[in-house]
Short mmCIF file of C-alpha atoms and ligand atoms in Angstrom, two decimals:
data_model
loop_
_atom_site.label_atom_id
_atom_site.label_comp_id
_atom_site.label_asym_id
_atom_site.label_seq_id
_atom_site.Cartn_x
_atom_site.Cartn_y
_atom_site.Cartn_z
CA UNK A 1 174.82 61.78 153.37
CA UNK A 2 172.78 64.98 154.78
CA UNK A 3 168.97 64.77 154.82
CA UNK A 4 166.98 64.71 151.62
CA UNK A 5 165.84 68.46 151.40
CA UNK A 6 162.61 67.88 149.36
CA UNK A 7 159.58 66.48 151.37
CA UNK A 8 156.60 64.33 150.33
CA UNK A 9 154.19 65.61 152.99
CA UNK A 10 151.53 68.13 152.47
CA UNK A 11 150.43 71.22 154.36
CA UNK A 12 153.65 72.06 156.26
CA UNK A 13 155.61 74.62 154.87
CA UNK A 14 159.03 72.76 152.50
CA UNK A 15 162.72 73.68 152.95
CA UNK A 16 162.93 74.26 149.39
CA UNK A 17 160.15 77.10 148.71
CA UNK A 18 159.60 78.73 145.36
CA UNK A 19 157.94 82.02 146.72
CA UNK A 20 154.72 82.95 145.02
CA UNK A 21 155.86 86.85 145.01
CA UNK A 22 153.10 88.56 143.05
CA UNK A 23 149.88 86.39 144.42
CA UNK A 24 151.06 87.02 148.22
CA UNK A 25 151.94 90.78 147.71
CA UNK A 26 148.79 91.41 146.26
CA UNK A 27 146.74 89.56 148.97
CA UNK A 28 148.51 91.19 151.74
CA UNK A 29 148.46 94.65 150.37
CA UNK A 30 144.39 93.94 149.86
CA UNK A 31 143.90 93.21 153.50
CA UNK A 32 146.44 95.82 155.13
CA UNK A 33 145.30 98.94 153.11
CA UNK A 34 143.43 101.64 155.19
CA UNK A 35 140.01 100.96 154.11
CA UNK A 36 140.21 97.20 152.62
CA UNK A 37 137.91 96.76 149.97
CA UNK A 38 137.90 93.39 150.85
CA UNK A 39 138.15 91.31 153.84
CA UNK A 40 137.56 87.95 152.50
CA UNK A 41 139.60 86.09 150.00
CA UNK A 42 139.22 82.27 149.20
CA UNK A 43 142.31 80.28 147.88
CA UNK A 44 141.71 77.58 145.71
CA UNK A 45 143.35 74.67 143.26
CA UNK A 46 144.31 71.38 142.71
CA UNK A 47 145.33 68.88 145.42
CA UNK A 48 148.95 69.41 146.34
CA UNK A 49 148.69 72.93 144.27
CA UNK A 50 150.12 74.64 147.52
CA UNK A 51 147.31 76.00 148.99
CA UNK A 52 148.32 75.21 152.57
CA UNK A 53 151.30 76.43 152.49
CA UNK A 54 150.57 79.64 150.72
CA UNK A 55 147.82 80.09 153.23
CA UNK A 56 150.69 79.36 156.09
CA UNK A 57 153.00 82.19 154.46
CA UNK A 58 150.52 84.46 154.32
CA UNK A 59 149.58 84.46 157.93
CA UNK A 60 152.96 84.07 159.07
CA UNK A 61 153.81 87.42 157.50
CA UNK A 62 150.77 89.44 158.96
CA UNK A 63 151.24 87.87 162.11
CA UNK A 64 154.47 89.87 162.28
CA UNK A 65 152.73 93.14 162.30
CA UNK A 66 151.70 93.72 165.61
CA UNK A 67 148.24 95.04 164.21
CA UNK A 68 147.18 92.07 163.39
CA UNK A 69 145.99 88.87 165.42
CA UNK A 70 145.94 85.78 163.54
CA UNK A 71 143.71 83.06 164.27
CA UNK A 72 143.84 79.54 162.64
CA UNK A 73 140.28 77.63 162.92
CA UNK A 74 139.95 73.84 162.23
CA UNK A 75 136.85 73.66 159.98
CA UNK A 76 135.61 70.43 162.02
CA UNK A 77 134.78 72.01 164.87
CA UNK A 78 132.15 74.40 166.26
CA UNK A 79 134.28 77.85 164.56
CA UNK A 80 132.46 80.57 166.48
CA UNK A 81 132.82 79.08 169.84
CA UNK A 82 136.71 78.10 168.73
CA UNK A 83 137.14 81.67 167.22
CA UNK A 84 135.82 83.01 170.80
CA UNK A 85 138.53 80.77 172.57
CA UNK A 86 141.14 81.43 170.73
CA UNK A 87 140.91 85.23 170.67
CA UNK A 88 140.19 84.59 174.88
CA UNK A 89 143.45 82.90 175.27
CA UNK A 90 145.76 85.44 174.03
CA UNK A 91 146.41 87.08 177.32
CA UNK A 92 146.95 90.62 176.21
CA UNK A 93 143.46 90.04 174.42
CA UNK A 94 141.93 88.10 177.69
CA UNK A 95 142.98 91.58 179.55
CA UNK A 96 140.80 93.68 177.23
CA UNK A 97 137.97 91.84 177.41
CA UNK A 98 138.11 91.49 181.04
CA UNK A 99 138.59 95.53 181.16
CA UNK A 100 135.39 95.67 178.67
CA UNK A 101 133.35 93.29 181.07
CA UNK A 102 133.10 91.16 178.84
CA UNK A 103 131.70 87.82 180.85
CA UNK A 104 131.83 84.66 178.43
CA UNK A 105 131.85 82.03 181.23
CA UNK A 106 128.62 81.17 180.71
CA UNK A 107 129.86 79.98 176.98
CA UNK A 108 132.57 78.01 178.85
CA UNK A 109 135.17 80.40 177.86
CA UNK A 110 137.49 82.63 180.82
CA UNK A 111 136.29 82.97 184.19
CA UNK A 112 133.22 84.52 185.57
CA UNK A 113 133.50 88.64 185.27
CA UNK A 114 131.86 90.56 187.99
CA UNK A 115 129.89 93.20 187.82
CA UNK A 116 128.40 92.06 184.24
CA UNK A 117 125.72 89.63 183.05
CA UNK A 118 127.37 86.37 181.57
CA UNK A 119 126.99 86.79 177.24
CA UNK A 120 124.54 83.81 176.43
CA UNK A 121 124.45 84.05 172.56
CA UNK A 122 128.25 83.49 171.09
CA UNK A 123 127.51 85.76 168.00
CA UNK A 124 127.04 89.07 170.92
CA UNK A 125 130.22 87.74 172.08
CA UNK A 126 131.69 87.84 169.47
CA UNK A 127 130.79 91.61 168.55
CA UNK A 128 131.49 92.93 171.97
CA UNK A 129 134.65 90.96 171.62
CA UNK A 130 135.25 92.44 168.22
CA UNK A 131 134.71 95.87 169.46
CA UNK A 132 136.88 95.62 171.90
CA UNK A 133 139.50 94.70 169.82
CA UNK A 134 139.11 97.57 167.53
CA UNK A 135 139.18 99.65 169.92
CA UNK A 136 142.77 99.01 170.71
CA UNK A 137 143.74 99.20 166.79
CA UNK A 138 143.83 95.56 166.74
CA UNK A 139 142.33 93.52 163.17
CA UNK A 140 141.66 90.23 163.30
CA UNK A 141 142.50 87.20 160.09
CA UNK A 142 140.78 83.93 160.14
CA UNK A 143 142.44 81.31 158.36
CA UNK A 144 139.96 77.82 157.57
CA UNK A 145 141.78 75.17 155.84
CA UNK A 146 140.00 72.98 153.39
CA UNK A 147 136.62 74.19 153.71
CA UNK A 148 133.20 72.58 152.87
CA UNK A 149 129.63 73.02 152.42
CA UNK A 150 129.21 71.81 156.31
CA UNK A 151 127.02 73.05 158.76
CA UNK A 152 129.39 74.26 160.78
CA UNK A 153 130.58 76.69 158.07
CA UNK A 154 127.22 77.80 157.09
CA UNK A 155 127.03 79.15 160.47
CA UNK A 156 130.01 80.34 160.65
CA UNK A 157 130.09 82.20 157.61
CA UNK A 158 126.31 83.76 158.52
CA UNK A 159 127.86 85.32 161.22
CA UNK A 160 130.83 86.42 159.69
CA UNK A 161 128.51 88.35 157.04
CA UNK A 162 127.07 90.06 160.22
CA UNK A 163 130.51 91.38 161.75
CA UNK A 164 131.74 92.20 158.03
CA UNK A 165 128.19 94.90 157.81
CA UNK A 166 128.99 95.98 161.85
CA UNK A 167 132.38 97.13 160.03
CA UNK A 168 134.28 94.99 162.43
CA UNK A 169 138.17 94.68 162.09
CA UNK A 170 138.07 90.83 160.48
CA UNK A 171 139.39 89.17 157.98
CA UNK A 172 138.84 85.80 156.65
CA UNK A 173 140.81 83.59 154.09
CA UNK A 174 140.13 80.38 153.27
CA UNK A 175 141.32 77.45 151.17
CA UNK A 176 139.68 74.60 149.67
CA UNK A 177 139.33 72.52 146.50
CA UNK A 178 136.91 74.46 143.82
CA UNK A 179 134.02 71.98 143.75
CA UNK A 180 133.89 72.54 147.66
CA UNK A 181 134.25 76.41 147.53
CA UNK A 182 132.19 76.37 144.52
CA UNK A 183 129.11 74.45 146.52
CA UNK A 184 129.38 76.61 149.81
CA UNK A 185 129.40 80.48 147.35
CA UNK A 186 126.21 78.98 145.73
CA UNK A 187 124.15 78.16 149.12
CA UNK A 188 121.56 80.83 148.67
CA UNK A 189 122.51 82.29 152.74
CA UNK A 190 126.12 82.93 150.76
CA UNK A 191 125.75 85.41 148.03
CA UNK A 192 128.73 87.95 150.26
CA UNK A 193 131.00 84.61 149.41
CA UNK A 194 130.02 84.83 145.81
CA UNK A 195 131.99 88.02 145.46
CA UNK A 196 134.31 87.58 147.57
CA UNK A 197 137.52 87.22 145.71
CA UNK A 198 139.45 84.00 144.58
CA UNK A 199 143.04 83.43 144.03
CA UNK A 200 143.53 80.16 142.10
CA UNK A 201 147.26 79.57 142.47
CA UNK A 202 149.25 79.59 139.86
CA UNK A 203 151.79 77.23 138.63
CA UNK A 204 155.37 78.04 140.61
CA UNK A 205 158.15 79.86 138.70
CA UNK A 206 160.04 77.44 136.39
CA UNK A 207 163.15 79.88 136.36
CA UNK A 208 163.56 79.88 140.21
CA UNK A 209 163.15 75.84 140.59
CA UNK A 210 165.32 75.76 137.61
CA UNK A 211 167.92 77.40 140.32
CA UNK A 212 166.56 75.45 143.27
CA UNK A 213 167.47 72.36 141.15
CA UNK A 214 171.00 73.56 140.21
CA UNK A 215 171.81 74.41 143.72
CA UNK A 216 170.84 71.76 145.40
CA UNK A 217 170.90 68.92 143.28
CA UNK A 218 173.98 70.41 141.52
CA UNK A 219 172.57 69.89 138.48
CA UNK A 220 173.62 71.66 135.15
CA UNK A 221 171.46 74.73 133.44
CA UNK A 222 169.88 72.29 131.09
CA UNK A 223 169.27 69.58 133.19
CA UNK A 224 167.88 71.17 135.95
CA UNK A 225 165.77 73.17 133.28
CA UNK A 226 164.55 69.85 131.99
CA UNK A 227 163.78 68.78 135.39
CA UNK A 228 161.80 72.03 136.31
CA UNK A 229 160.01 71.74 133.00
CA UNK A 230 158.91 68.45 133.65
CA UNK A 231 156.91 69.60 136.79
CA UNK A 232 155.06 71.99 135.04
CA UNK A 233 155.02 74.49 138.01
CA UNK A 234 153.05 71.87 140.02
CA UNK A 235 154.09 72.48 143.85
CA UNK A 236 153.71 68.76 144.72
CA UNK A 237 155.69 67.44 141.53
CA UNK A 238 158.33 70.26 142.55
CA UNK A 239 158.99 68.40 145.51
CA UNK A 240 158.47 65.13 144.35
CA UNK A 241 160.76 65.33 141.40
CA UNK A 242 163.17 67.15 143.59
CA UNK A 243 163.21 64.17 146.42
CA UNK A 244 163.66 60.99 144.03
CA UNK A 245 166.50 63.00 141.73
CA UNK A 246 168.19 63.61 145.51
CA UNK A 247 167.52 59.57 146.18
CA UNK A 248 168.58 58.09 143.07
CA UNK A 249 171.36 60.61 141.99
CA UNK A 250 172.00 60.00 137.88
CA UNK A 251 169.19 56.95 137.41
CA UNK A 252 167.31 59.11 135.33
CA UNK A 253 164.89 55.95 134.41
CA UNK A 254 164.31 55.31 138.19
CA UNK A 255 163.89 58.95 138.71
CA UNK A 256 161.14 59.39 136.21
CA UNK A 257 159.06 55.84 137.38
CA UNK A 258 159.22 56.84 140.91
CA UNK A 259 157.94 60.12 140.63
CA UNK A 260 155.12 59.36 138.06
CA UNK A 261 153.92 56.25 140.17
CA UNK A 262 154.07 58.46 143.26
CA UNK A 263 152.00 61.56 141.67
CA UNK A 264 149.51 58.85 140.84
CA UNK A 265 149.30 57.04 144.24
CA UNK A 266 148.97 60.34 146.18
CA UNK A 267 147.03 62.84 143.90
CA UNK A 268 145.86 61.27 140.55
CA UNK A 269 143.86 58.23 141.92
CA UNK A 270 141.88 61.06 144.07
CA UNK A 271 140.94 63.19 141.21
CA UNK A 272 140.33 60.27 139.47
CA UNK A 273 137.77 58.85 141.83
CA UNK A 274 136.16 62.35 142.06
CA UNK A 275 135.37 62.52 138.23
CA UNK A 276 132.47 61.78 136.76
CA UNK A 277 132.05 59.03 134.09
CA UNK A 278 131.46 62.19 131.19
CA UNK A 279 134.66 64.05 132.47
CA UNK A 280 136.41 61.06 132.43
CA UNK A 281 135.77 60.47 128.85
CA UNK A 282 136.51 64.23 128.48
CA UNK A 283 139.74 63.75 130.50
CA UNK A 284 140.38 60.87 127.60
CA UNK A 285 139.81 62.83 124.53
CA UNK A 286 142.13 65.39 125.71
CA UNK A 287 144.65 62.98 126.74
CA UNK A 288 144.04 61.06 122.82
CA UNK A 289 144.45 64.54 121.13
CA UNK A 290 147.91 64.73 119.41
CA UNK A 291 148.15 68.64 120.17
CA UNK A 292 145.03 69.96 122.30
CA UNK A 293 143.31 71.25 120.20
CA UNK A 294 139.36 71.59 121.29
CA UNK A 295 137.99 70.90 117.58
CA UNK A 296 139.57 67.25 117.37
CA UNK A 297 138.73 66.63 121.26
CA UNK A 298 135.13 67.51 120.69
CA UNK A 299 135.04 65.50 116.81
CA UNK A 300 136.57 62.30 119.21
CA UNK A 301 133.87 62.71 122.08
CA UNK A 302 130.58 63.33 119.52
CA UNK A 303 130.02 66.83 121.44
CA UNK A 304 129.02 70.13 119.95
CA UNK A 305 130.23 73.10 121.57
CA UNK A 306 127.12 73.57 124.32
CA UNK A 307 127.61 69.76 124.90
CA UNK A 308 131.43 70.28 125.86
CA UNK A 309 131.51 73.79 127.56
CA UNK A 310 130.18 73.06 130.46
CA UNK A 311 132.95 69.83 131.31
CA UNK A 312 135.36 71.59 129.31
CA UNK A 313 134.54 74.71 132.06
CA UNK A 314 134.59 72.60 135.10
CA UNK A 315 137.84 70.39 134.31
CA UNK A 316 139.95 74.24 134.05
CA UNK A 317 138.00 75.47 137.08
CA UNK A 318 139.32 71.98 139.29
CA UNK A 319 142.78 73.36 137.97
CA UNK A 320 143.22 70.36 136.22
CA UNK A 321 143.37 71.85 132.18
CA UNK A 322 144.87 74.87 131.47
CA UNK A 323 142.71 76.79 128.49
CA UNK A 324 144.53 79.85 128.08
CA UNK A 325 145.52 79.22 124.83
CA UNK A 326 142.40 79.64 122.72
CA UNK A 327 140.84 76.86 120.87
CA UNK A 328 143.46 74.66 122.88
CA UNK A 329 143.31 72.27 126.40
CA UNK A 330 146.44 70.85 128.27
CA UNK A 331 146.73 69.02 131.02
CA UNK A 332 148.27 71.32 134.28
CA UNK A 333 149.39 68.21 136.01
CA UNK A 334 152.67 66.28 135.01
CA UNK A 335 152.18 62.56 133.70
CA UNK A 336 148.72 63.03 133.84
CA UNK A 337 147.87 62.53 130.18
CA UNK A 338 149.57 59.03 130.65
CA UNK A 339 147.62 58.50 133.54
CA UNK A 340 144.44 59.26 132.31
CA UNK A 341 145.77 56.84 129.36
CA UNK A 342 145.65 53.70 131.62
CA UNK A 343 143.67 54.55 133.92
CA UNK A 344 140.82 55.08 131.35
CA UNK A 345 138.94 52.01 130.10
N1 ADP B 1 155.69 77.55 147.14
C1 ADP B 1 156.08 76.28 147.20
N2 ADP B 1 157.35 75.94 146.85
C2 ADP B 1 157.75 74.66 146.90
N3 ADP B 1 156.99 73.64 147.29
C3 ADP B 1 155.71 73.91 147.66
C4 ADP B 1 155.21 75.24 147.63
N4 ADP B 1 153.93 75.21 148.05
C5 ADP B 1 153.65 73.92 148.33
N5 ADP B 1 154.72 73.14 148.10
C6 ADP B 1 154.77 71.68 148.27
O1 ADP B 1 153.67 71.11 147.56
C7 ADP B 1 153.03 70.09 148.31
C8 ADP B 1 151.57 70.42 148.50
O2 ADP B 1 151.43 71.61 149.24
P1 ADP B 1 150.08 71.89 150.06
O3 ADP B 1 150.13 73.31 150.49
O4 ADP B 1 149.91 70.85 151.11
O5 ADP B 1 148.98 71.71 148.90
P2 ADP B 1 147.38 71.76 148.99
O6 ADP B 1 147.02 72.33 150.33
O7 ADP B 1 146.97 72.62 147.84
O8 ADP B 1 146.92 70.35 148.79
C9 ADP B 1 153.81 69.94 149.61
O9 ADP B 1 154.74 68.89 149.44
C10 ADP B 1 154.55 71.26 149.73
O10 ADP B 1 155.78 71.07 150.37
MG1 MG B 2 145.98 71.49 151.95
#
């Protein structure tokens, strides 16, 4: 029997891939017109939403232009020394700043330069690096995974602000869950990352998993539909769903257990943990409600309306409820109204 095609592991880029056509057209056309408007974007969303991977596509793809330079920073680290590095040992890049004089050994980066004072202060570095770079046509995209209100960041992200108004050639996109993004835009150093713009993904096409489904489970139409349906557009479940229906072939039962107890073990029990006792009881009420509706969940809970905004707000915002349709809440996440169900005493 080939390989299972599905895989359970986050943050590499699947086999099977729904593309996310309109949200990475848009974002690349944003950064690669003449004069971007903007040069920051943050991705967020739910665990396992596919903000890793989307991130990973979306680099991939400018990478190919030879404009562009893409560097990929680990968000534990010192970033403006990495950044530095990184850009240093590109060799084509390593030339130019050598032709610039551009002496960074005393910052522990490339070999002594003579005829030039070594840089001492890694932001000046960084703009004579910068200018360098633009000089030769050359932008730059930063890509920060999972991001957080760290020091690190904060420091980072000062002197980002500061090559940004030098009208330096960088980009930066970064991904992270909303209560994290949401608590490093409100640091009062941040208010550039309180406009900068926000893509919270979207649920994945159910048409073309539909089609994934039929062609490689060889499923019918309207079980493959079902199947697709019963994700809900959630990347994870997508996969998930997909890698059990491969394993256990017609055992729908089997299918359906496996993937609701795995959902719970690997995504669920997090968000759980992270809620607070209120949006847990929240979280309750909506999963009680026969059909959503935000009257009846706020008549169960005891709340009027300025009680329930604000958790009502936050839960949509996590990319856990959808509340498009108005006067209505539902769950984004498959299974999870029976999870909240027992997990919820
Ligand atoms: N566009 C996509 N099509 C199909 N599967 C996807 C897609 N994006 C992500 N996935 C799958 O969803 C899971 C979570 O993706 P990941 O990017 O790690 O999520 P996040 O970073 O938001 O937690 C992984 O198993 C990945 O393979
Ligand atoms: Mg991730």
């Amino acid at each position: 029997m080939p390989n299972n095609p599905y895989v359970l592991t986050f943050g590499k880029e699947p086999v099977e891939m729904i593309p996310r056509l309109s949200q990475s057209k848009d974002l690349i056309e944003s950064f690669m017109e003449e004069k971007p408007s903007q040069q920051i974007c943050l991705i967020t969303g739910v665990r396992g939403s596919g903000k890793t991977v989307f991130m990973s596509t979306i680099s991939r793809e400018i990478a190919s232009d030879n404009h562009w330079i893409v560097v990929e920073l680990n968000p534990e680290r010192d970033l403006l020394i990495s950044l530095a590095a990184k850009l240093n040992s590109m060799n084509y890049l390593a030339n130019i700043f050598k032709t610039a004089k551009i002496n960074l050994s005393f910052l522990g980066i490339g070999l002594e330069v003579s005829g030039s004072a070594p840089l001492t202060d890694i932001e000046s570095a960084l703009i004579q690096m910068l200018e360098a770079i633009q000089k030769h046509n050359k932008k730059v995209l930063i890509t920060i995974d999972e991001v957080s209100n760290t020091s690190n960041m904060r420091i980072f992200a000062s002197t980002f602000q500061i090559l940004l108004r030098k009208n330096l050639p960088v980009f930066l996109l970064m991904t992270g869950l909303y209560e994290n993004i949401h608590s490093l835009q409100n640091e009062k150093s941040m208010t550039f990352l309180y406009r900068a713009p926000k893509i919270t993904l979207e649920p994945l096409n159910i048409g073309t998993m539909t089609e994934n489904y039929q062609q490689v489970l060889k499923y019918d139409y309207e079980k493959a539909l079902k199947y697709a349906k019963l994700t809900k557009g959630y990347s994870f479940a997508f996969q998930v769903l997909g890698y059990f229906s491969w394993k256990y072939k017609d055992d729908e039962k089997r299918i359906y257990i496996e993937f609701k107890q795995y959902l719970e073990e690997y995504v669920y029990e997090k968000i759980w943990a992270e809620l607070s006792a209120i949006d847990r009881d929240v979280a309750y009420a909506i999963a009680e409600s026969p059909d959503g509706s935000i009257s009846d969940i706020r008549q169960h809970l005891n709340m009027d309306s300025n009680q329930f905004n604000p958790y009502r707000m936050r839960l949509i915002r996590k990319g856990i409820v959808n509340g498009q349709a108005r006067g209505y809440l539902y769950f984004t996440l498959p299974c999870f109204a029976e999870f909240v169900k027992e997990s919820h005493f």
